[in-house]
Coordinates of C-alpha atoms in Angstrom, one line a residue:
Chain A
M1 CA -107.3 -136.5 74.0
D2 CA -110.5 -136.5 73.0
T3 CA -110.8 -138.7 70.2
D4 CA -114.1 -138.8 69.8
A5 CA -114.5 -135.2 69.4
F6 CA -111.4 -135.8 66.8
I7 CA -113.6 -137.4 64.0
E8 CA -116.9 -136.5 64.6
R9 CA -114.9 -132.2 63.7
A10 CA -113.2 -133.9 60.8
L11 CA -116.2 -135.6 59.4
E12 CA -117.9 -132.6 60.2
R13 CA -115.3 -130.0 58.0
A14 CA -115.6 -132.8 55.1
V15 CA -118.9 -132.6 55.1
C16 CA -119.0 -128.6 55.0
A17 CA -117.0 -128.9 52.3
A18 CA -118.6 -131.0 50.1
D19 CA -121.7 -128.7 51.5
R20 CA -121.0 -125.1 50.7
G21 CA -124.5 -124.3 50.3
A22 CA -124.2 -124.7 46.8
A23 CA -124.4 -128.8 46.8
P24 CA -128.2 -130.2 45.7
P25 CA -130.1 -130.3 49.6
K26 CA -130.9 -134.1 48.8
L27 CA -127.5 -134.9 48.7
I28 CA -125.8 -133.3 51.0
A29 CA -128.7 -135.1 53.2
A30 CA -128.2 -138.2 52.4
I31 CA -124.9 -137.8 52.6
R32 CA -125.4 -136.5 56.9
H33 CA -127.7 -139.5 56.7
A34 CA -125.1 -142.5 55.9
L35 CA -122.4 -141.0 58.6
F36 CA -124.3 -139.6 61.7
P37 CA -124.7 -141.0 64.1
G38 CA -122.2 -142.6 63.7
G39 CA -121.6 -146.3 65.0
A40 CA -118.9 -147.2 67.3
R41 CA -116.4 -145.1 64.6
V42 CA -114.4 -148.2 65.3
R43 CA -112.0 -148.0 62.1
P44 CA -111.0 -144.3 62.7
Q45 CA -110.6 -145.2 66.8
L46 CA -107.7 -147.6 66.5
C47 CA -105.8 -145.2 63.7
L48 CA -106.0 -142.5 66.2
A49 CA -105.2 -145.6 69.0
V50 CA -102.1 -146.3 66.6
A51 CA -100.7 -142.9 65.9
H52 CA -101.6 -142.5 69.9
A53 CA -99.2 -145.7 70.6
C54 CA -97.0 -143.8 68.1
G55 CA -96.1 -140.9 70.2
A56 CA -99.1 -138.4 69.0
R57 CA -100.0 -136.0 72.1
T58 CA -100.8 -133.1 71.1
D59 CA -103.9 -132.2 68.2
D60 CA -101.3 -130.9 66.1
D61 CA -99.3 -134.5 66.4
F62 CA -103.3 -136.1 65.4
Q63 CA -103.4 -133.6 62.5
P64 CA -102.1 -135.9 59.9
A65 CA -103.4 -139.5 61.5
V66 CA -106.8 -137.3 62.1
A67 CA -107.5 -137.1 58.6
A68 CA -106.6 -140.9 57.5
A69 CA -109.2 -141.7 60.1
A70 CA -112.0 -139.2 58.3
A71 CA -111.4 -141.1 54.9
V72 CA -111.2 -144.5 56.8
E73 CA -114.9 -143.6 58.2
L74 CA -116.0 -142.0 54.7
L75 CA -115.2 -144.9 53.2
H76 CA -116.8 -147.1 55.5
C77 CA -119.8 -145.9 55.6
A78 CA -119.9 -145.2 51.5
S79 CA -119.1 -149.0 51.4
L80 CA -122.0 -149.7 53.8
I81 CA -125.1 -147.4 51.0
H82 CA -123.4 -149.3 48.5
D83 CA -123.8 -152.8 50.2
D84 CA -127.2 -152.0 51.3
L85 CA -128.6 -151.0 47.7
P86 CA -131.4 -153.5 46.4
C87 CA -128.6 -155.1 44.2
F88 CA -126.8 -157.1 46.2
D89 CA -128.5 -157.1 49.8
A90 CA -131.5 -154.8 49.1
A91 CA -131.1 -154.3 53.7
E92 CA -133.6 -151.8 54.8
L93 CA -132.3 -151.0 58.1
R94 CA -129.2 -149.6 59.0
R95 CA -128.7 -148.8 62.5
G96 CA -131.8 -148.7 63.5
K97 CA -132.7 -145.9 60.5
P98 CA -134.2 -146.5 56.6
S99 CA -131.3 -147.3 54.7
V100 CA -129.9 -144.3 52.4
H101 CA -131.5 -145.3 49.1
V102 CA -134.7 -146.3 51.3
A103 CA -134.7 -142.6 52.8
Y104 CA -133.8 -141.0 49.7
G105 CA -134.5 -143.4 46.4
E106 CA -131.2 -145.7 44.6
A107 CA -130.0 -142.5 42.1
L108 CA -128.8 -140.5 45.8
A109 CA -127.7 -143.5 47.2
V110 CA -125.0 -144.3 44.9
L111 CA -124.7 -140.8 44.6
A112 CA -123.7 -140.0 48.0
G113 CA -121.5 -143.3 48.8
D114 CA -119.5 -142.0 45.8
A115 CA -119.7 -138.6 46.7
M116 CA -117.7 -140.3 50.0
I117 CA -114.7 -141.8 48.1
V118 CA -114.5 -139.0 46.6
M119 CA -114.6 -136.8 49.6
A120 CA -112.0 -139.3 51.4
F121 CA -109.4 -138.2 49.2
E122 CA -110.0 -134.5 49.5
T123 CA -110.1 -135.2 53.0
L124 CA -107.4 -136.7 53.6
S125 CA -104.9 -134.5 50.9
R126 CA -106.4 -131.5 52.7
D127 CA -106.4 -131.9 56.3
C128 CA -103.5 -134.0 55.9
A129 CA -100.9 -131.3 57.4
A130 CA -98.0 -133.2 56.9
P131 CA -97.2 -133.2 52.5
S132 CA -94.1 -135.9 52.5
R133 CA -96.6 -138.4 54.5
L134 CA -99.4 -138.0 51.6
G135 CA -98.9 -140.5 49.3
A136 CA -98.4 -143.3 51.8
L137 CA -101.7 -142.2 53.5
T138 CA -103.2 -142.8 50.2
A139 CA -101.9 -145.7 48.9
I140 CA -103.0 -147.6 52.2
I141 CA -105.8 -146.1 52.6
A142 CA -106.5 -147.1 48.5
G143 CA -105.3 -150.1 49.3
A144 CA -108.1 -151.1 51.0
V145 CA -110.9 -150.1 48.8
G146 CA -110.0 -150.8 45.2
P147 CA -109.0 -153.8 44.2
P148 CA -107.2 -157.1 44.4
F149 CA -107.6 -156.6 47.5
G150 CA -110.0 -153.9 49.6
I151 CA -113.7 -153.9 49.9
V152 CA -114.7 -152.9 46.5
A153 CA -112.8 -156.2 45.3
G154 CA -114.9 -158.7 48.3
Q155 CA -118.1 -157.8 47.5
A156 CA -117.2 -158.1 43.9
W157 CA -116.1 -161.7 45.0
E158 CA -120.3 -161.9 45.6
S159 CA -120.1 -162.3 42.4
E160 CA -117.5 -165.2 41.5
P161 CA -118.3 -168.4 41.0
E162 CA -116.4 -169.7 43.5
I163 CA -115.6 -168.2 46.9
E164 CA -113.1 -169.1 49.7
L165 CA -114.1 -167.4 53.3
S166 CA -111.1 -166.5 54.5
R167 CA -110.2 -164.3 51.7
Y168 CA -114.0 -162.9 51.0
H169 CA -113.5 -161.8 54.9
R170 CA -110.3 -160.4 54.4
S171 CA -111.2 -158.1 51.0
K172 CA -114.7 -157.3 52.6
T173 CA -114.1 -156.3 56.2
G174 CA -109.9 -157.6 57.2
A175 CA -108.3 -154.6 54.6
M176 CA -110.0 -151.6 56.2
F177 CA -108.9 -152.5 60.1
V178 CA -105.7 -152.9 58.3
A179 CA -105.2 -149.6 56.6
A180 CA -106.7 -148.0 60.0
A181 CA -103.9 -149.4 61.8
T182 CA -100.8 -148.9 59.6
A183 CA -102.5 -145.6 58.5
G184 CA -102.2 -144.3 61.8
A185 CA -98.5 -144.9 62.3
A186 CA -98.1 -143.8 58.7
A187 CA -99.0 -140.7 59.6
M188 CA -96.9 -140.7 62.6
G189 CA -94.3 -141.4 59.8
A190 CA -93.7 -144.4 62.0
D191 CA -92.7 -147.6 60.1
K192 CA -96.1 -149.8 59.3
T193 CA -94.7 -152.7 59.6
P194 CA -95.3 -154.0 62.6
W195 CA -99.1 -152.8 62.3
R196 CA -100.4 -155.0 60.0
A197 CA -100.7 -157.7 61.7
M198 CA -103.2 -156.4 65.1
G199 CA -105.2 -154.9 62.3
D200 CA -105.6 -158.3 60.7
R201 CA -107.1 -159.9 63.4
L202 CA -108.8 -157.6 64.5
G203 CA -110.4 -157.6 61.2
E204 CA -111.1 -161.2 61.1
A205 CA -112.2 -161.1 64.9
Y206 CA -114.6 -157.6 63.7
Q207 CA -116.4 -160.1 60.9
I208 CA -116.3 -163.5 62.7
A209 CA -118.5 -161.1 65.5
D210 CA -121.1 -159.9 62.6
D211 CA -121.2 -163.1 61.5
I212 CA -122.5 -164.8 64.6
R213 CA -124.6 -162.1 65.1
D214 CA -126.4 -162.2 61.9
F215 CA -127.0 -165.3 62.9
V216 CA -128.3 -165.2 66.2
M217 CA -129.6 -161.3 67.0
E218 CA -132.7 -160.0 66.0
E219 CA -133.5 -157.4 64.1
N220 CA -134.0 -154.6 66.3
A221 CA -130.3 -155.2 68.6
L222 CA -129.2 -155.0 65.5
G223 CA -130.3 -152.5 63.8
K224 CA -130.2 -153.6 60.2
P225 CA -132.5 -157.0 59.4
A226 CA -130.8 -160.1 61.1
G227 CA -130.0 -163.1 58.9
Q228 CA -128.1 -161.4 55.7
D229 CA -126.3 -163.8 55.0
A230 CA -128.3 -167.0 54.8
A231 CA -130.9 -164.5 53.0
N232 CA -128.3 -164.2 50.3
A233 CA -126.9 -167.9 50.3
R234 CA -123.3 -165.0 51.5
P235 CA -120.6 -167.2 53.3
N236 CA -120.9 -167.0 56.4
A237 CA -117.9 -168.5 60.0
V238 CA -121.7 -170.0 61.8
D239 CA -122.2 -172.0 58.1
T240 CA -118.6 -172.5 58.1
L241 CA -117.9 -173.8 61.6
G242 CA -120.9 -174.0 63.8
L243 CA -122.2 -171.9 66.2
R244 CA -119.4 -172.4 69.4
G245 CA -117.0 -172.9 66.6
A246 CA -117.4 -169.7 65.5
F247 CA -117.0 -168.0 68.9
D248 CA -113.4 -169.7 69.6
Q249 CA -112.1 -168.8 66.6
L250 CA -113.7 -165.1 68.1
N251 CA -111.9 -165.6 71.5
E252 CA -108.3 -166.4 70.5
L253 CA -108.6 -163.9 67.2
I254 CA -108.8 -161.9 70.0
R255 CA -106.1 -162.3 71.6
D256 CA -103.6 -163.2 69.1
A257 CA -105.0 -158.9 68.1
A258 CA -103.8 -158.3 71.8
D259 CA -100.7 -160.3 71.5
S260 CA -99.8 -158.3 68.4
V261 CA -99.8 -155.3 69.6
P262 CA -95.8 -154.4 69.4
D263 CA -93.8 -152.7 72.0
C264 CA -94.1 -149.2 72.0
A265 CA -95.1 -146.8 74.7
G266 CA -99.1 -146.8 74.2
A267 CA -99.3 -151.0 74.0
D268 CA -101.4 -151.3 77.4
N269 CA -103.2 -148.6 76.2
L270 CA -103.6 -150.5 73.0
R271 CA -104.7 -153.7 73.8
E272 CA -107.1 -152.4 76.7
L273 CA -109.0 -151.3 73.4
V274 CA -108.5 -155.0 72.2
Y275 CA -110.1 -155.7 74.6
A276 CA -113.7 -153.3 74.8
Q277 CA -113.5 -153.8 71.5
A278 CA -113.9 -157.6 72.2
R279 CA -116.7 -157.3 74.6
R280 CA -119.2 -154.8 72.9
L281 CA -118.4 -157.2 69.8
A282 CA -119.2 -160.2 71.8
P283 CA -123.6 -160.7 71.9
K284 CA -124.7 -160.5 75.7
D285 CA -127.0 -163.5 74.8
L286 CA -125.0 -165.2 72.6
I287 CA -122.4 -165.9 75.7
R288 CA -124.9 -166.7 78.3
S289 CA -126.5 -169.2 76.4
L290 CA -123.1 -170.5 75.8
A291 CA -121.9 -170.1 78.9
Chain B
M1 CA -94.3 -137.3 21.8
D2 CA -97.3 -139.9 21.6
T3 CA -99.7 -138.3 24.4
D4 CA -102.8 -141.3 23.2
A5 CA -99.5 -144.0 23.7
F6 CA -99.4 -142.1 27.0
I7 CA -102.7 -142.7 28.1
E8 CA -103.5 -146.3 26.5
R9 CA -100.3 -147.0 28.7
A10 CA -101.3 -145.5 31.7
L11 CA -104.7 -147.1 32.2
E12 CA -103.5 -150.2 32.0
R13 CA -101.1 -150.1 34.2
A14 CA -103.5 -148.6 36.6
V15 CA -105.5 -151.9 35.5
C16 CA -102.5 -154.0 36.4
A17 CA -102.1 -152.8 39.6
A18 CA -106.4 -152.9 40.2
D19 CA -105.6 -156.9 38.8
R20 CA -102.0 -158.5 40.2
G21 CA -103.9 -162.3 39.5
A22 CA -105.9 -161.7 42.5
A23 CA -108.9 -159.5 42.1
P24 CA -112.1 -160.8 41.2
P25 CA -112.1 -162.2 37.8
K26 CA -115.5 -161.4 36.9
L27 CA -114.3 -157.0 38.5
I28 CA -111.8 -156.4 36.3
A29 CA -113.4 -157.1 32.9
A30 CA -116.4 -155.2 34.0
I31 CA -113.2 -152.6 34.3
R32 CA -111.7 -153.7 31.2
H33 CA -115.5 -153.1 29.3
A34 CA -116.3 -149.9 30.3
L35 CA -112.2 -148.2 30.0
F36 CA -111.7 -149.4 26.3
P37 CA -111.3 -149.7 24.2
G38 CA -111.5 -145.7 24.6
G39 CA -113.5 -142.5 23.5
A40 CA -111.6 -140.2 22.2
R41 CA -109.8 -139.9 25.4
V42 CA -110.8 -135.9 25.7
R43 CA -110.3 -135.0 28.8
P44 CA -107.1 -136.4 28.9
Q45 CA -105.6 -135.2 25.6
L46 CA -106.6 -131.6 27.0
C47 CA -104.7 -132.1 30.5
L48 CA -101.3 -133.4 28.2
A49 CA -101.9 -130.7 25.9
V50 CA -101.9 -128.1 28.6
A51 CA -99.0 -129.8 30.2
H52 CA -97.2 -129.6 27.2
A53 CA -98.4 -125.7 26.5
C54 CA -96.6 -125.1 30.0
G55 CA -93.2 -126.4 28.4
A56 CA -93.3 -130.6 29.0
R57 CA -91.2 -131.8 26.1
T58 CA -89.8 -135.3 28.1
D59 CA -91.6 -138.4 29.3
D60 CA -90.3 -136.9 32.5
D61 CA -91.4 -134.2 32.3
F62 CA -94.7 -135.8 31.5
Q63 CA -95.3 -138.0 34.4
P64 CA -97.5 -136.2 37.0
A65 CA -99.5 -135.3 34.0
V66 CA -100.6 -138.6 32.5
A67 CA -101.2 -139.2 36.3
A68 CA -103.1 -137.1 36.1
A69 CA -105.3 -137.5 33.0
A70 CA -106.0 -141.0 33.7
A71 CA -106.7 -140.8 36.5
V72 CA -109.6 -138.0 34.7
E73 CA -109.7 -140.9 32.3
L74 CA -110.7 -143.2 35.0
L75 CA -113.6 -141.5 36.6
H76 CA -115.4 -140.0 33.7
C77 CA -115.1 -144.2 32.6
A78 CA -116.9 -144.8 36.5
S79 CA -119.0 -142.1 36.2
L80 CA -120.6 -142.9 32.3
I81 CA -120.8 -146.6 34.5
H82 CA -123.2 -145.3 37.4
D83 CA -124.7 -143.2 35.3
D84 CA -126.1 -146.1 32.4
L85 CA -127.2 -147.7 36.4
P86 CA -131.1 -147.9 35.6
C87 CA -132.4 -145.8 38.7
F88 CA -130.2 -143.3 36.2
D89 CA -130.2 -143.4 32.5
A90 CA -131.6 -147.2 32.4
A91 CA -129.6 -147.0 29.1
E92 CA -128.5 -150.8 27.6
L93 CA -126.6 -148.8 25.2
R94 CA -122.4 -147.4 25.3
R95 CA -119.7 -146.7 22.2
G96 CA -121.6 -148.9 20.5
K97 CA -121.3 -151.7 23.3
P98 CA -123.5 -153.0 25.9
S99 CA -122.9 -150.7 29.1
V100 CA -122.0 -152.4 32.0
H101 CA -124.5 -153.4 34.0
V102 CA -126.4 -154.8 30.8
A103 CA -123.2 -156.9 30.3
Y104 CA -121.3 -157.7 34.1
G105 CA -125.3 -157.2 36.2
E106 CA -126.3 -153.5 37.8
A107 CA -123.8 -155.6 41.5
L108 CA -120.2 -155.6 39.4
A109 CA -121.6 -152.3 37.7
V110 CA -121.6 -149.9 40.7
L111 CA -118.8 -152.3 42.3
A112 CA -116.8 -151.4 38.8
G113 CA -117.5 -147.5 39.3
D114 CA -116.9 -147.5 42.4
A115 CA -113.1 -149.5 42.0
M116 CA -112.4 -146.8 39.7
I117 CA -113.0 -144.1 41.8
V118 CA -110.7 -145.0 44.4
M119 CA -107.9 -147.0 41.1
A120 CA -108.3 -142.5 40.0
F121 CA -106.5 -141.2 43.4
E122 CA -104.1 -144.2 44.0
T123 CA -103.0 -144.0 39.7
L124 CA -102.0 -140.0 41.1
S125 CA -100.4 -140.8 44.3
R126 CA -98.7 -143.3 42.9
D127 CA -97.3 -142.3 39.4
C128 CA -97.8 -138.2 40.3
A129 CA -93.7 -137.8 41.1
A130 CA -93.9 -134.5 41.7
P131 CA -94.9 -135.2 46.0
S132 CA -94.8 -131.7 46.0
R133 CA -97.6 -131.6 44.0
L134 CA -99.7 -134.4 44.7
G135 CA -101.6 -132.5 47.3
A136 CA -102.8 -129.2 44.8
L137 CA -103.8 -132.4 41.5
T138 CA -105.8 -134.2 43.9
A139 CA -107.7 -131.3 45.1
I140 CA -108.0 -130.0 41.5
I141 CA -109.3 -133.9 40.1
A142 CA -111.6 -134.6 43.2
G143 CA -113.2 -131.0 42.8
A144 CA -114.6 -132.3 39.6
V145 CA -115.9 -134.8 40.8
G146 CA -117.3 -134.7 44.3
P147 CA -119.9 -132.4 46.1
P148 CA -120.7 -129.2 45.7
F149 CA -119.6 -128.7 41.6
G150 CA -118.5 -132.0 41.1
I151 CA -119.9 -135.0 37.7
V152 CA -121.7 -136.6 41.2
A153 CA -123.0 -133.4 42.6
G154 CA -124.7 -132.8 38.8
Q155 CA -126.2 -135.7 38.4
A156 CA -127.9 -135.1 41.8
W157 CA -130.3 -132.1 40.2
E158 CA -131.6 -134.3 38.5
S159 CA -132.9 -135.0 41.9
E160 CA -133.9 -131.8 43.2
P161 CA -137.8 -130.1 42.2
E162 CA -135.4 -126.9 40.6
I163 CA -132.5 -126.9 38.4
E164 CA -130.4 -124.4 37.1
L165 CA -129.3 -125.4 33.4
S166 CA -125.8 -123.6 33.1
R167 CA -125.0 -125.1 36.9
Y168 CA -126.3 -127.9 36.2
H169 CA -123.9 -128.6 33.0
R170 CA -121.0 -126.7 34.6
S171 CA -121.1 -129.4 37.4
K172 CA -122.1 -132.5 35.8
T173 CA -119.2 -132.2 31.9
G174 CA -117.6 -128.4 32.6
A175 CA -116.0 -129.4 35.9
M176 CA -114.0 -132.3 34.6
F177 CA -112.2 -130.2 31.8
V178 CA -112.1 -127.1 33.8
A179 CA -110.4 -129.7 36.5
A180 CA -107.8 -131.9 32.8
A181 CA -107.3 -128.5 32.3
T182 CA -105.7 -127.1 34.9
A183 CA -104.1 -130.1 36.7
G184 CA -101.9 -130.0 33.4
A185 CA -100.5 -126.4 34.4
A186 CA -100.2 -128.1 38.4
A187 CA -98.8 -131.0 37.1
M188 CA -96.1 -129.0 36.0
G189 CA -96.2 -127.2 38.9
A190 CA -97.7 -123.9 36.7
D191 CA -100.1 -121.7 37.8
K192 CA -103.2 -123.2 36.8
T193 CA -105.6 -119.7 37.1
P194 CA -104.9 -118.7 33.5
W195 CA -106.2 -122.5 31.9
R196 CA -110.2 -122.3 34.3
A197 CA -111.8 -120.1 31.6
M198 CA -110.7 -122.5 28.5
G199 CA -111.5 -126.1 30.0
D200 CA -115.0 -124.2 31.1
R201 CA -115.8 -123.0 27.4
L202 CA -114.7 -126.1 26.1
G203 CA -116.5 -129.0 28.7
E204 CA -119.5 -126.2 28.2
A205 CA -119.5 -126.3 24.4
Y206 CA -119.2 -130.4 24.7
Q207 CA -122.0 -130.4 26.2
I208 CA -123.6 -128.6 23.7
A209 CA -122.8 -130.2 21.5
D210 CA -123.8 -133.4 23.4
D211 CA -126.9 -132.6 23.6
I212 CA -127.7 -131.3 20.3
R213 CA -125.6 -135.0 19.3
D214 CA -128.4 -136.5 21.4
F215 CA -131.0 -134.4 20.0
V216 CA -130.7 -134.5 16.6
M217 CA -128.4 -138.3 15.3
E218 CA -129.9 -142.0 15.5
E219 CA -129.0 -144.3 17.8
N220 CA -126.5 -146.2 14.9
A221 CA -125.0 -142.8 14.3
L222 CA -124.3 -142.1 18.4
G223 CA -122.9 -145.8 20.2
K224 CA -126.0 -144.6 22.4
P225 CA -129.4 -144.7 23.0
A226 CA -130.7 -140.9 21.5
G227 CA -133.0 -139.0 22.8
Q228 CA -132.8 -139.9 26.6
D229 CA -132.4 -136.0 27.5
A230 CA -136.6 -136.3 26.2
A231 CA -136.9 -139.8 27.0
N232 CA -135.0 -138.7 30.7
A233 CA -137.6 -135.1 31.2
R234 CA -133.8 -134.0 31.8
P235 CA -132.6 -131.0 31.0
N236 CA -131.3 -130.4 27.3
A237 CA -129.8 -127.1 25.6
V238 CA -132.1 -127.8 22.1
D239 CA -134.9 -127.4 24.6
T240 CA -134.0 -123.9 26.3
L241 CA -132.5 -122.6 22.9
G242 CA -134.2 -124.2 19.7
L243 CA -131.8 -126.3 17.6
R244 CA -130.2 -123.3 16.1
G245 CA -129.8 -121.1 18.6
A246 CA -127.4 -124.6 20.2
F247 CA -125.6 -124.6 17.4
D248 CA -125.2 -121.0 17.5
Q249 CA -123.9 -120.8 20.7
L250 CA -121.8 -124.2 20.9
N251 CA -120.1 -122.1 17.8
E252 CA -119.3 -119.2 20.4
L253 CA -117.8 -121.0 23.0
I254 CA -115.8 -122.9 21.0
R255 CA -114.3 -119.8 19.8
D256 CA -114.6 -118.3 23.3
A257 CA -112.1 -121.4 23.8
A258 CA -110.0 -120.9 21.6
D259 CA -109.5 -117.1 22.7
S260 CA -109.0 -118.5 25.9
V261 CA -105.3 -119.7 25.5
P262 CA -102.7 -118.2 27.7
D263 CA -100.5 -117.0 25.9
C264 CA -97.7 -119.5 26.4
A265 CA -94.8 -122.0 23.4
G266 CA -97.4 -124.2 23.1
A267 CA -100.8 -121.5 22.7
D268 CA -101.1 -122.5 18.7
N269 CA -100.9 -125.9 19.4
L270 CA -103.7 -125.3 21.2
R271 CA -105.4 -123.8 19.6
E272 CA -105.7 -125.8 17.3
L273 CA -106.9 -129.3 19.4
V274 CA -109.5 -127.1 20.4
Y275 CA -111.1 -126.5 16.8
A276 CA -110.3 -130.1 15.9
Q277 CA -112.3 -131.1 19.0
A278 CA -114.9 -128.4 18.0
R279 CA -115.0 -130.6 13.7
R280 CA -115.3 -134.0 16.1
L281 CA -118.3 -132.4 18.4
A282 CA -120.2 -130.9 15.3
P283 CA -122.2 -133.6 13.7
K284 CA -122.1 -133.8 10.1
D285 CA -125.4 -134.7 8.9
L286 CA -126.2 -131.3 11.7
I287 CA -124.3 -129.4 10.0
R288 CA -125.3 -130.4 6.3
S289 CA -129.2 -129.6 7.6
L290 CA -128.6 -125.5 8.8
A291 CA -126.5 -124.9 5.7

């Protein structure tokens, strides 16, 4: 089972369905720019790993989870486009390339993000192959993006006079990890409840790792502008906890995430995935400097 | 059966579900600003009128169509917010009020639009009450917004060097009228095909009426800046056909729309709705000046 290929093929199908040789060419180019080549596809991989842990083995078994995984990645990439806009982070670099509004202009960046939100729900309903699970999957995934607890709410907290760090991180990053994990279970018709805790810890870990990287790494290694949180007076775990404190909390969250994998056939696999993610997340330079 | 109340209650439910006392207050305020008080709710009314024509009589009968109608209106209002942004029309006025980015800033305007796209699909899946119809309704409504033929594609054509007027209008306005009409049928489990033509004509009529109003009316009467198409070098039917030509085409499209109502129990009602819309659309000053 090649989950990388599942994800890339599902995203490619989504773009082809959005194009059909009839869409405005620059819009499709902007969408492709945002989607390919991807980052580590952490969220869709998590979704498929949970589906595997819940018993998916064949291509057919995986199909509803693949639809959910593609929707999650489309929404994640859409949020990055809008988050990079001049009225938010004004970031000119993303994954080592010009961000979408730099490459295609602000109007097409807004529209590409909008299109990808719509494509996410379209992909889910088209590829789900399990109509009885579509309502639950839509609710899980919409909840991770919309208010009150999703990414959009997280970004909107930045416009409020007071902002609570853990609530902010849970919305801006954690919600999508929780959705990816619980959607993997719901796609298999399994109970999603036991998977919340793992998604939650992993999302928090990912956000803290991102804060650490924003603080310590250079733009070249990061593939996007460094020091953005300080530049935008954005809450950052390193501010609150110090560098050593943030690193300790990252380690604790990774352990918690691995510990909260429910008992199931694929549990060991999934714990290994969590630790593999952790090694990828922790900036090597930092580990050396703290050693 | 009070379709106005159905629509307002469904939109209110959607906002309450997005808030739950836990969302960033300014985001919810921006969403309310965009949704209430509404315009004529033309698209959701069309959806419910078709559901009625397809046999809906009780509240329960109407429920899937009400969910679809609310989704359509959320998406329409989201598109207006993004269309008013400085990188598109830079419109400072909408329905006689400051547009969302003027009242709440650009960041919250982008986020409110994003949130409302998500809320549309969430509302549809939560309120649909007919799980077997959810996939078809999601496909219809997503198709009216996303590429290649939906609103977002229509707006994106504005960034292309060449733009075909009828394709542009079909995407930017027509697609949502077609979706509203066909979703009204699909929500009742009826064949959506016979309703495409009516939605299509009505959408085109609405766009031409909008072009005429943009050309001839004053800002105060319009509730939004006048002369925007000329100011933005946007394709406009008055440019292409002349004022008299545009008015003739509007009349022809309204007749076509009424003629294309399929034979059904509610056909007379629906034809009457089409003519009532036409009377509302045609600017009285213009009718006088052409008389």
